[in-house]
Coordinates of C-alpha atoms in Angstrom, one line a residue:
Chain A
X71 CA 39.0 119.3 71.5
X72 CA 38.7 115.9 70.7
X73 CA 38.5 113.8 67.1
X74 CA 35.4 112.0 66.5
X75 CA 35.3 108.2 66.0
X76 CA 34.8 109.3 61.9
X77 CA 37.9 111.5 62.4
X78 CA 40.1 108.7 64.0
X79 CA 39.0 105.9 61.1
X80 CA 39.9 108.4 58.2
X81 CA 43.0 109.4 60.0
X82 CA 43.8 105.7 60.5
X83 CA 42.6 104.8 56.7
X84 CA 44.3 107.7 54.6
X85 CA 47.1 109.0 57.1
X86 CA 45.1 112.5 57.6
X87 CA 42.7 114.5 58.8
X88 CA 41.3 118.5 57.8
X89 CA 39.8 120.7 59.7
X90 CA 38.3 123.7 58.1
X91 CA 38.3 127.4 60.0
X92 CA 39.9 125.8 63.6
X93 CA 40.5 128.9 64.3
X94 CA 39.0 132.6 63.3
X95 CA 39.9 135.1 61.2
X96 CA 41.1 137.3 64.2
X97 CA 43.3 134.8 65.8
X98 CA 44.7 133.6 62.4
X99 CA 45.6 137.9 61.0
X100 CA 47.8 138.4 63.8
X101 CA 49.6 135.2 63.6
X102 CA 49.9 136.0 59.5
X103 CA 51.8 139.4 61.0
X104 CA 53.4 138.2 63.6
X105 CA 54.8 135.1 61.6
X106 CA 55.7 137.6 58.5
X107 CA 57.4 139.8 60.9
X108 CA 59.7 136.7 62.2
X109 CA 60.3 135.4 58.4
X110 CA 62.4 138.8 57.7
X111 CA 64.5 138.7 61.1
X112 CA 68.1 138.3 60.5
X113 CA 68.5 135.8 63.3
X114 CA 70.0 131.9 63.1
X115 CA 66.7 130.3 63.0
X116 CA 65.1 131.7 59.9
X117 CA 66.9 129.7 57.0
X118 CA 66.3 131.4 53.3
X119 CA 65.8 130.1 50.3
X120 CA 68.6 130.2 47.3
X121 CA 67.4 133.7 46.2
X122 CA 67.1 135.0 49.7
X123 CA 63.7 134.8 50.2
X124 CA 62.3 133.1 53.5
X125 CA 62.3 129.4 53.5
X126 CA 61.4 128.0 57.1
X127 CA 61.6 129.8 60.5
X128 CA 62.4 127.8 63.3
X129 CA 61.5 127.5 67.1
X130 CA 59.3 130.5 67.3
X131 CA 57.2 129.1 70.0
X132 CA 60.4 129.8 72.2
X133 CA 60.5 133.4 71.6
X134 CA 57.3 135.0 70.6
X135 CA 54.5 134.7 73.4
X136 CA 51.8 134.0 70.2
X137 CA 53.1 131.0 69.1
X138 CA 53.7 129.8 72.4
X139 CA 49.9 130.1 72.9
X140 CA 49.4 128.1 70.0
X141 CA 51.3 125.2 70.6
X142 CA 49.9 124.4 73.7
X143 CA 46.5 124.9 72.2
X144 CA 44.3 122.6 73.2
X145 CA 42.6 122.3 69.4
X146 CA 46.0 121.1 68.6
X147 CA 47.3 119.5 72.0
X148 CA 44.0 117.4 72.7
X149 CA 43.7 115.5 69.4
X150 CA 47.1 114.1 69.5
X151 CA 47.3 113.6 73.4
X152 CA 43.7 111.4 72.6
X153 CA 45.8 109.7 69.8
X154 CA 48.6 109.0 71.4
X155 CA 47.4 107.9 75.2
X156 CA 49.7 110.3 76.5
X157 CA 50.9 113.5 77.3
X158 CA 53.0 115.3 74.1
X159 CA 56.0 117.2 74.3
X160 CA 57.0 119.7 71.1
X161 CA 59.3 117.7 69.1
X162 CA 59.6 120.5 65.9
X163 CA 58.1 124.2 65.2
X164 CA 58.3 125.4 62.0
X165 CA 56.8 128.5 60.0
X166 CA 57.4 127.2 56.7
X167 CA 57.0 130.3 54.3
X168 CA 56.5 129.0 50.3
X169 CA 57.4 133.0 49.7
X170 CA 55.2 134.2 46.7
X171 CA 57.1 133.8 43.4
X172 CA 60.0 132.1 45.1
X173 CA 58.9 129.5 47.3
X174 CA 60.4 126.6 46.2
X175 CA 59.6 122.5 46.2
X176 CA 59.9 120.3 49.2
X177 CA 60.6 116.7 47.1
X178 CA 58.9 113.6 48.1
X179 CA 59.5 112.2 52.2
X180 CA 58.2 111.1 55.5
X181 CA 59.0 113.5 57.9
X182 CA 59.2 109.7 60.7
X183 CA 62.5 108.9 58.4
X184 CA 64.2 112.3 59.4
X185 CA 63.4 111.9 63.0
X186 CA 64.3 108.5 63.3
X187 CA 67.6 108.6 61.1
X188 CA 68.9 112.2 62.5
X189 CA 67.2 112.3 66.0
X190 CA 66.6 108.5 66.9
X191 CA 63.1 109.1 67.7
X192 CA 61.9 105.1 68.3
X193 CA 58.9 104.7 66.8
X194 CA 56.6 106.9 64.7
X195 CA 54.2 108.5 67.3
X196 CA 54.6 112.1 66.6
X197 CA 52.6 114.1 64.6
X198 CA 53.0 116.7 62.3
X199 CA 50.1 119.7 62.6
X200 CA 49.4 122.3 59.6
X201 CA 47.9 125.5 60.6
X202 CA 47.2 127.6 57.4
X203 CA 48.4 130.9 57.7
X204 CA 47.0 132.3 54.7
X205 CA 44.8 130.6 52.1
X206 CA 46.1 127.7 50.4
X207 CA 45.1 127.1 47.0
X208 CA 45.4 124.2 44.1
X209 CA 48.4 126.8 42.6
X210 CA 50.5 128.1 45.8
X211 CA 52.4 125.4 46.5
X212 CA 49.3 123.2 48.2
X213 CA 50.5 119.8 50.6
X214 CA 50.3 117.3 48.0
X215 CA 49.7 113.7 50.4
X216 CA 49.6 110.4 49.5
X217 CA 46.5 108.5 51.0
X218 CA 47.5 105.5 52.5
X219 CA 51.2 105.7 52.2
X220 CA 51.7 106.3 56.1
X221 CA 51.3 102.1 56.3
X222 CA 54.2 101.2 54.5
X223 CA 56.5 101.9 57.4
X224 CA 59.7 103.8 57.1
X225 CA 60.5 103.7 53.2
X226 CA 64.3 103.5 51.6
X227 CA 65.5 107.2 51.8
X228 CA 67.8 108.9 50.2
X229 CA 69.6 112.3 52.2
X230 CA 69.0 115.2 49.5
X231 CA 71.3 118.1 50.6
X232 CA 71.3 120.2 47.2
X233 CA 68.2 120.3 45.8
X234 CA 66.9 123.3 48.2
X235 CA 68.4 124.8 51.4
X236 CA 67.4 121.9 54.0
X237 CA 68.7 118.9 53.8
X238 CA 66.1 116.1 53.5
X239 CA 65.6 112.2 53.3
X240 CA 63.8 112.1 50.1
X241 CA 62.5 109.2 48.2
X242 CA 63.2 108.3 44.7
X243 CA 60.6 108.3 41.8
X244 CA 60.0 104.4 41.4
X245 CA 58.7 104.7 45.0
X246 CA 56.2 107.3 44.9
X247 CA 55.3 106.3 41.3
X248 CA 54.1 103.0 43.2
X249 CA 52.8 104.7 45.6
X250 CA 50.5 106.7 43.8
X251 CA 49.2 104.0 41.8
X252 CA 48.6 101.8 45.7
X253 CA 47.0 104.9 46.5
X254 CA 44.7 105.6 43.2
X255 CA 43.8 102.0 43.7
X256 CA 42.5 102.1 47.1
X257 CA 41.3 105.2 47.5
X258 CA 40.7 106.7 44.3
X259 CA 43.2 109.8 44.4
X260 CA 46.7 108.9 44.5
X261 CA 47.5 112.7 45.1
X262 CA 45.3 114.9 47.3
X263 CA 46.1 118.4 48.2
X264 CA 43.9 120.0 50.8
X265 CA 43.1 123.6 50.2
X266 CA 41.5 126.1 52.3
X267 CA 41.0 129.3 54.1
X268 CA 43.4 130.9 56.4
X269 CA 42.9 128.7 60.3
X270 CA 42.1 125.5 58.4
X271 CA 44.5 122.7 60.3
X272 CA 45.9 119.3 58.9
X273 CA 46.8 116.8 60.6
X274 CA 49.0 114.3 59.4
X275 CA 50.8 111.1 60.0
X276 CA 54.7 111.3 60.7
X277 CA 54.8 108.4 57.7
X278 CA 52.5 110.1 55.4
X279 CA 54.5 110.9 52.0
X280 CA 54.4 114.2 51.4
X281 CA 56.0 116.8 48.9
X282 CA 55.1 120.5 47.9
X283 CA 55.6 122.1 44.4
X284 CA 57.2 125.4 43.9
X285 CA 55.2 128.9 44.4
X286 CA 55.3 130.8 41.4
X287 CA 51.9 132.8 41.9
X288 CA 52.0 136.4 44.0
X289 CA 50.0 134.5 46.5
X290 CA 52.3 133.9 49.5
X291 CA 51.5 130.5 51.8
X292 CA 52.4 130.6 54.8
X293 CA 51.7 127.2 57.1
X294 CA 53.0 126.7 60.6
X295 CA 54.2 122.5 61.1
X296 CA 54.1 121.8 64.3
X297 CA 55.6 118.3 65.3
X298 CA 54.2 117.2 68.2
X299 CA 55.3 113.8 70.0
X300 CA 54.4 111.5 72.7
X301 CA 56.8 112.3 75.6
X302 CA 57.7 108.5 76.4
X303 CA 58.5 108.4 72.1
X304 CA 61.4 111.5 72.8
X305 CA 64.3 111.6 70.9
X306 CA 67.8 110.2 71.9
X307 CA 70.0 111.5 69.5
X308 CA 71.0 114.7 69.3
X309 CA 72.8 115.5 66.0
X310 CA 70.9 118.7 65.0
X311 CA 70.8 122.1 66.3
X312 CA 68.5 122.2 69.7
X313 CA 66.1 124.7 68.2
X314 CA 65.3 122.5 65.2
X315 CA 64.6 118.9 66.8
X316 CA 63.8 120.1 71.0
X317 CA 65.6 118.1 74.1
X318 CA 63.3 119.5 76.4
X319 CA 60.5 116.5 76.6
X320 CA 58.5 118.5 79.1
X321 CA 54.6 117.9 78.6
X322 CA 52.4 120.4 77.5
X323 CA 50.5 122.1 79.5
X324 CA 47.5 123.1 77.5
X325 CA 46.1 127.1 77.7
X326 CA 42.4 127.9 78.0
X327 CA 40.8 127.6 74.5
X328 CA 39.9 131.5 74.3
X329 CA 43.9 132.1 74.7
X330 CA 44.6 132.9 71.6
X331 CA 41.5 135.0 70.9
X332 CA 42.5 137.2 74.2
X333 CA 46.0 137.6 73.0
X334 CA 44.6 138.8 69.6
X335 CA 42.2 141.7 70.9
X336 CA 44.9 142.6 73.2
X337 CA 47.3 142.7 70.1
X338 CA 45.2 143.5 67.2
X339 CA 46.1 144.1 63.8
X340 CA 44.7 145.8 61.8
X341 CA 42.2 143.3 59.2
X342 CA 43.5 142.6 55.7
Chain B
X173 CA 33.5 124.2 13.7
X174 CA 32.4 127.9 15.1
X175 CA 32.5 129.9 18.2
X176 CA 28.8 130.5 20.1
X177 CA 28.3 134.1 20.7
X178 CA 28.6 132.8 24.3
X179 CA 31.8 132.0 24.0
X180 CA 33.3 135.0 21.7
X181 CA 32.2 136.9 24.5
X182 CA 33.5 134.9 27.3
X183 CA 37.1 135.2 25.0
X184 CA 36.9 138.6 24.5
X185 CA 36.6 139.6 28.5
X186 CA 39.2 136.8 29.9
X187 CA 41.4 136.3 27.0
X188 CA 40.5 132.1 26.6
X189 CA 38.0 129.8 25.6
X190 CA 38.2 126.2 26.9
X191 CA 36.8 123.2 25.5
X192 CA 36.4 119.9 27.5
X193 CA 36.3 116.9 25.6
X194 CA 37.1 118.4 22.0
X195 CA 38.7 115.0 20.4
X196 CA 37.4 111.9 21.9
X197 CA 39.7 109.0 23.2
X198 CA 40.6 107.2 20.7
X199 CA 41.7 110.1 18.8
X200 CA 43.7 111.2 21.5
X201 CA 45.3 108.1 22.8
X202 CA 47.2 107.8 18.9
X203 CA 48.3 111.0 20.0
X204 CA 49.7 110.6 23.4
X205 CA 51.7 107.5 21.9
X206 CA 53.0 108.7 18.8
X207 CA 54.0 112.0 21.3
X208 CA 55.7 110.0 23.7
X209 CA 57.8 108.5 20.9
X210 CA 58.8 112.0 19.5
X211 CA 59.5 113.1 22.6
X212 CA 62.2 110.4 22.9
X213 CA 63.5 111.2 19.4
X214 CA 67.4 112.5 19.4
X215 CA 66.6 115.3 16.8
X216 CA 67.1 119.3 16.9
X217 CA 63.3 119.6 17.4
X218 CA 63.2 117.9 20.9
X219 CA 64.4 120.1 23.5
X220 CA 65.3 118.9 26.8
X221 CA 65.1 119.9 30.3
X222 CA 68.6 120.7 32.6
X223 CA 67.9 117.1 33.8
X224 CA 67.7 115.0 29.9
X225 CA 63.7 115.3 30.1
X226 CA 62.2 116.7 27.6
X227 CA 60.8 119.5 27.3
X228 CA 59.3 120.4 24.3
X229 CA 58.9 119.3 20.5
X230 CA 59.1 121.6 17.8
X231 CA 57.4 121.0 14.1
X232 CA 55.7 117.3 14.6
X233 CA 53.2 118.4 12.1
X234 CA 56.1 118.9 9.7
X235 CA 57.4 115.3 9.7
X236 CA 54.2 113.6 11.4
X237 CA 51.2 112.4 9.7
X238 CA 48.5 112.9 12.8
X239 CA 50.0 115.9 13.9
X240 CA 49.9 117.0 10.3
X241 CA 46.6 116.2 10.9
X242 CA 45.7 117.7 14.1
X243 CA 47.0 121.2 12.7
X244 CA 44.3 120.8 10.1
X245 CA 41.7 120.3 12.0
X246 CA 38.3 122.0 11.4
X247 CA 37.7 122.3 15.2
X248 CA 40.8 123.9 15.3
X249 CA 40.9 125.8 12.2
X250 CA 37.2 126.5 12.1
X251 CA 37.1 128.9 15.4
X252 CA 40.0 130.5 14.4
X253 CA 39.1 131.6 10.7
X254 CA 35.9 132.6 12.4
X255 CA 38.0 135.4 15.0
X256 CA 40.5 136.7 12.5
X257 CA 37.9 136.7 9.8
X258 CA 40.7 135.1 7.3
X259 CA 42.7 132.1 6.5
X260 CA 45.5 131.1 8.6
X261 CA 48.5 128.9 8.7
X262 CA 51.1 128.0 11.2
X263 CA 53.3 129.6 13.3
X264 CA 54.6 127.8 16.0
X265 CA 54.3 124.0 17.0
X266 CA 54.9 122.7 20.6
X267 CA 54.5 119.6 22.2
X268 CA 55.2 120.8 25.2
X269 CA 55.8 117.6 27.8
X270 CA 56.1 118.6 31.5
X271 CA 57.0 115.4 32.2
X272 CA 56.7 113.8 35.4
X273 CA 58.7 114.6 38.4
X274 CA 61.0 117.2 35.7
X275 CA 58.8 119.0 34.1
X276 CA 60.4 122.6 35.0
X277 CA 58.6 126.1 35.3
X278 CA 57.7 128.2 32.5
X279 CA 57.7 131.3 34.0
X280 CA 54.9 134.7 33.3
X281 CA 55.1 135.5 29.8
X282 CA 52.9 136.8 27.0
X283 CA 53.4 135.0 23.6
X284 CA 52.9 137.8 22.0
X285 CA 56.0 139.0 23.0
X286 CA 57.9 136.6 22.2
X287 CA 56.1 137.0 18.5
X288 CA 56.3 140.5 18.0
X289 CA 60.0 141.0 19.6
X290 CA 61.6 137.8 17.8
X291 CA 59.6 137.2 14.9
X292 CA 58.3 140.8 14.3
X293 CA 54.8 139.6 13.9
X294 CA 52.8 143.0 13.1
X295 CA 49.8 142.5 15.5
X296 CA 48.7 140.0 17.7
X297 CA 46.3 138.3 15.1
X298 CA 47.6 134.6 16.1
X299 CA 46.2 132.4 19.1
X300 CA 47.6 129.8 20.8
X301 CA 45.7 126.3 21.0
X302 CA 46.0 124.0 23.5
X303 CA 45.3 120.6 23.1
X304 CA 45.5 118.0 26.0
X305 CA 47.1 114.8 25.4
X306 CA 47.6 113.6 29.2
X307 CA 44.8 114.6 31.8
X308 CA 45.5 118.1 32.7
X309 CA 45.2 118.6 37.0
X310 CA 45.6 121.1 39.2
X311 CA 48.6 119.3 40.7
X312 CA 50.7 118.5 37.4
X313 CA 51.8 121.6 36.3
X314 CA 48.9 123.3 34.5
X315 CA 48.8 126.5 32.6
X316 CA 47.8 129.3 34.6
X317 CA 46.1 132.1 32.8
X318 CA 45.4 135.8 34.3
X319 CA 41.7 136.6 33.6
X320 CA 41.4 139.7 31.3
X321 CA 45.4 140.3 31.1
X322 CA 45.0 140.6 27.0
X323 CA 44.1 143.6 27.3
X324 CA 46.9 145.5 28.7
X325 CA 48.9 145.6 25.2
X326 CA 52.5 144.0 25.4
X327 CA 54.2 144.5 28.4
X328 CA 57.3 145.3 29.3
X329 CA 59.3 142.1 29.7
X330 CA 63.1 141.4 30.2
X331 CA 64.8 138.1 28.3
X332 CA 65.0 135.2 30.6
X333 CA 67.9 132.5 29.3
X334 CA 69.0 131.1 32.7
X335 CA 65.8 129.5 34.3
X336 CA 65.4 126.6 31.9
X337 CA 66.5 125.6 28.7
X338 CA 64.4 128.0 26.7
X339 CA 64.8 132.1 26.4
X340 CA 61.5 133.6 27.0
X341 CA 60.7 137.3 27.2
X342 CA 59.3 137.4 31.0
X343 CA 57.2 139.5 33.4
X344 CA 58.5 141.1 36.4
X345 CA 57.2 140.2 40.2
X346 CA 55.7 143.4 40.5
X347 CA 53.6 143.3 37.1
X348 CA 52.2 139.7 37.6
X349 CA 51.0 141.2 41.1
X350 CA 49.5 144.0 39.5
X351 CA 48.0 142.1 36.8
X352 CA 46.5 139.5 39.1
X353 CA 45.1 141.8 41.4
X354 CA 43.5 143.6 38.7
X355 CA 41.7 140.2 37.9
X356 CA 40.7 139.4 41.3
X357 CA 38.8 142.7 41.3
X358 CA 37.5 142.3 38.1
X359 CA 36.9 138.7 37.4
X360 CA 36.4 137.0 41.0
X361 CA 39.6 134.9 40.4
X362 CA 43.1 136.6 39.9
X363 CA 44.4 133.3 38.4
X364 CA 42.7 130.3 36.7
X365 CA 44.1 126.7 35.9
X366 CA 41.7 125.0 33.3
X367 CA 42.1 121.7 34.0
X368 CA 40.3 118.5 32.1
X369 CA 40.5 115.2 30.9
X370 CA 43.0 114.7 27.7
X371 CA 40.9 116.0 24.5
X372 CA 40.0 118.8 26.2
X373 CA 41.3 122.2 24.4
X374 CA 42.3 125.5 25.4
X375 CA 41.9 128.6 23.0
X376 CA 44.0 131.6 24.7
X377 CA 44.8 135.2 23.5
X378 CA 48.3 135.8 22.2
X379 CA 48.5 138.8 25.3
X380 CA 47.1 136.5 27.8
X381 CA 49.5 136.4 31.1
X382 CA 50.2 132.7 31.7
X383 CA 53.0 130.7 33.1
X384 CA 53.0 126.9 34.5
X385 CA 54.5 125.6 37.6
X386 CA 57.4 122.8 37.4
X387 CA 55.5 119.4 37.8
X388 CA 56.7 117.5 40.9
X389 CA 53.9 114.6 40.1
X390 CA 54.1 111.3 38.9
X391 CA 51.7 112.3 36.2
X392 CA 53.0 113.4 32.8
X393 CA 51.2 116.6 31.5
X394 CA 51.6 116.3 27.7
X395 CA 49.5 119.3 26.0
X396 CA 50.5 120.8 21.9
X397 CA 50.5 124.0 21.9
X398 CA 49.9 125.2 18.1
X399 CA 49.7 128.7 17.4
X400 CA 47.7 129.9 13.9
X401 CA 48.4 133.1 13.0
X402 CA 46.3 135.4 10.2
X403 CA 47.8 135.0 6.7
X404 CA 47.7 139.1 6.6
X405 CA 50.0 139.3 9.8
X406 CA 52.4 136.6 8.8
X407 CA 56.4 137.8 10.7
X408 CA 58.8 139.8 9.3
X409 CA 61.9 138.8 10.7
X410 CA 63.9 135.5 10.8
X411 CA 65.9 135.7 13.9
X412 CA 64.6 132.1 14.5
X413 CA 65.5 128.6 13.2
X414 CA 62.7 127.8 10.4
X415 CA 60.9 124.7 12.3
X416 CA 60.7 127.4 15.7
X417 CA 58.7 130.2 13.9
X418 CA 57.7 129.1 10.3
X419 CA 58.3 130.8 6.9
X420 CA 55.6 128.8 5.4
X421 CA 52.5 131.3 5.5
X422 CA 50.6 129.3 3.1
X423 CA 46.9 129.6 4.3
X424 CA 45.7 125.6 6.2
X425 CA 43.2 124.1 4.4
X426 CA 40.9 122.2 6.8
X427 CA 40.6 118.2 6.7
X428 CA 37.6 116.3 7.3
X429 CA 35.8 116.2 10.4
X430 CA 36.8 112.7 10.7
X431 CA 40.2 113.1 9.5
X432 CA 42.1 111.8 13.2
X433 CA 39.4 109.7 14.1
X434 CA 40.0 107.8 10.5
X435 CA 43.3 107.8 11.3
X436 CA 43.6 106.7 14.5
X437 CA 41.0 103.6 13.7
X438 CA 43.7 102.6 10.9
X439 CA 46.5 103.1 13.7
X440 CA 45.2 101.7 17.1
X441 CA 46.5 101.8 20.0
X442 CA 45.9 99.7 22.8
X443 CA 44.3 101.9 24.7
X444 CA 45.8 102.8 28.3

């Protein structure tokens, strides 16, 4: 799959770009088990929130055949190689699980400020991808983005370690204050929060600000990030665990597009 | 002014009536200033957040010309008289702020509760009113309301004093699923967030499920929350400081139409 032209100057203009039902119901159900299945293992990569709940599963592409299909999708794999010029490599996989009733906030960032500071990525070509696991709505803890925001280059960070479980560069509220405002100037929304059924994808630039609020309804919202980055862009420092930032830059070899599918009828689940 | 049939029916299946664009600007903008300063005030009515926001504003109407106005107000008073089919006066006065980037959760609760437990109100013959000072969005922290919950009586609920600075009778996980559920089949929406621009109001049933997410926005979600009660069901008990749940059960007598909109002419603004 390839963006269009319209695609690339929206992505270039407000830092993103949605795509609505990328993949079907029957590829998306079994990934919703599969992921849910993974989010209550008791195993090093599955970090919990303060009250136990899931938070963020890590690596699962490196032990569960499904989501090894998916990230060498080629929905996901040929967009960013066409961006990029180049062949990608997976830089981050994570099933981030905004539990119902106790997911909790992700503050304000730019996920390029954590890969530069902590893994010395050079510059910003790597790309974070969204696949909705289950529907995302204005009130389960929806992406909020700032349009535009992905031009201002790496912003002054500061490293938030006890707000939530993960430890993150966040910005402070004069920053995203401003902006907001930048961004309700030029492109008349200085929040947007894209919503949509399960299989929807986002793509989004590794500058973009980003934040997303609590979960408090009984609807869970589940979303795979999957960081992908151009191979000759790989990291060179290696201060966090191997499973959360990857040293192996090998490219990705992309699987047919009906891979998925296959692996679902040969795994079905039963529907929802 | 009165209810339409329309919208007495639309109140008595899903527990709330809203009302976009009840007070016009300038009658509203008075209100958001003169809010924002009481907000700031260092008095026992202002309540603030873990952080130093605040959070709430008990009484204004009790030492506050335009809110002393607002709480008069035939568009306010009118609908209510109509329901109950009697006078009423005040119970409770909120300006509740969730202010930008601190506003915290209010977790599932029924006023009612809180009003029959506390205050030992007899029935629930007293609605909460919802008047929005700042533009109310899907991504500031609205109120979210459970379509038809009224109905199911007072619930069981256990006293919450940790999460925030405010002790509120709340719902368990498993009931809001329940509840919400029972919407989705019912209604076509298991939870709503009326959202609108600030003058719009909110009329909701004392047993109506709502809560509201913390607001991680820069965008201040200032609504008052008054809540008239029938003269007949006035509380029993005083286990409540006197500007919290009022003693005062003398029955409002309505101001003019034009009553704010006089008084905000004689008080501009600049407007925002």
């Amino acid at each position: 799959m390839q963006l269009s032209a319209q695609q690339l100057k929206a992505f270039d203009d407000q830092g993103y770009v949605f795509m609505p039902n990328c993949f079907a119901d029957e590829e998306v159900a079994l990934m919703r088990s599969e992921g849910e299945d993974i989010l209550k293992a008791d195993r090093q990569e599955v970090w919990r929130e303060k009250t136990g709940a899931p938070r963020t599963a890590f690596a699962a592409h490196t032990f569960n055949e499904l989501f090894r299909l998916l990230v060498s999708h080629p929905r996901l794999v040929g967009p960013l190689k066409q961006y990029f010029g180049e062949d990608v490599y997976v830089h981050q996989f994570k099933l981030n699980a905004k539990a119902a009733f106790e997911g909790e906030v992700w503050q304000w960032h730019q996920d390029y400020g954590t890969w530069a500071r902590d893994d010395g990525m050079p510059l910003p070509r790597a790309m974070n991808i969204a696949v909705f696991l289950d529907e995302v709505m204005a009130i389960n803890g929806p992406l909020l983005l700032v349009p535009g925001s992905h031009k201002k280059g790496v912003l002054e960070a500061g490293h938030d370690k006890l707000t939530t479980s993960y430890p993150l560069w966040t910005l402070d509220k004069e920053t995203v204050t401003q902006l907001v405002a930048d961004a309700e100037a030029k492109h008349g929304a200085g929040i947007v929060a894209p919503t949509g059924k399960p299989g929807s994808v986002l793509m989004f630039h590794g500058n973009l600000v980003h934040a997303s609020p609590p979960n408090i309804t009984p609807y869970p919202r589940k979303i795979v990030y999957l960081t992908l980055c151009a191979v000759s862009n790989h990291i060179t420092k290696f201060t966090r665990a191997e499973w959360i930032a990857h040293r192996d830059f090998t490219p990705i070899v992309p699987v047919e597009d009906d891979a998925l599918m296959e692996y679902a009828r040969a795994h079905r689940v039963a529907a929802e």
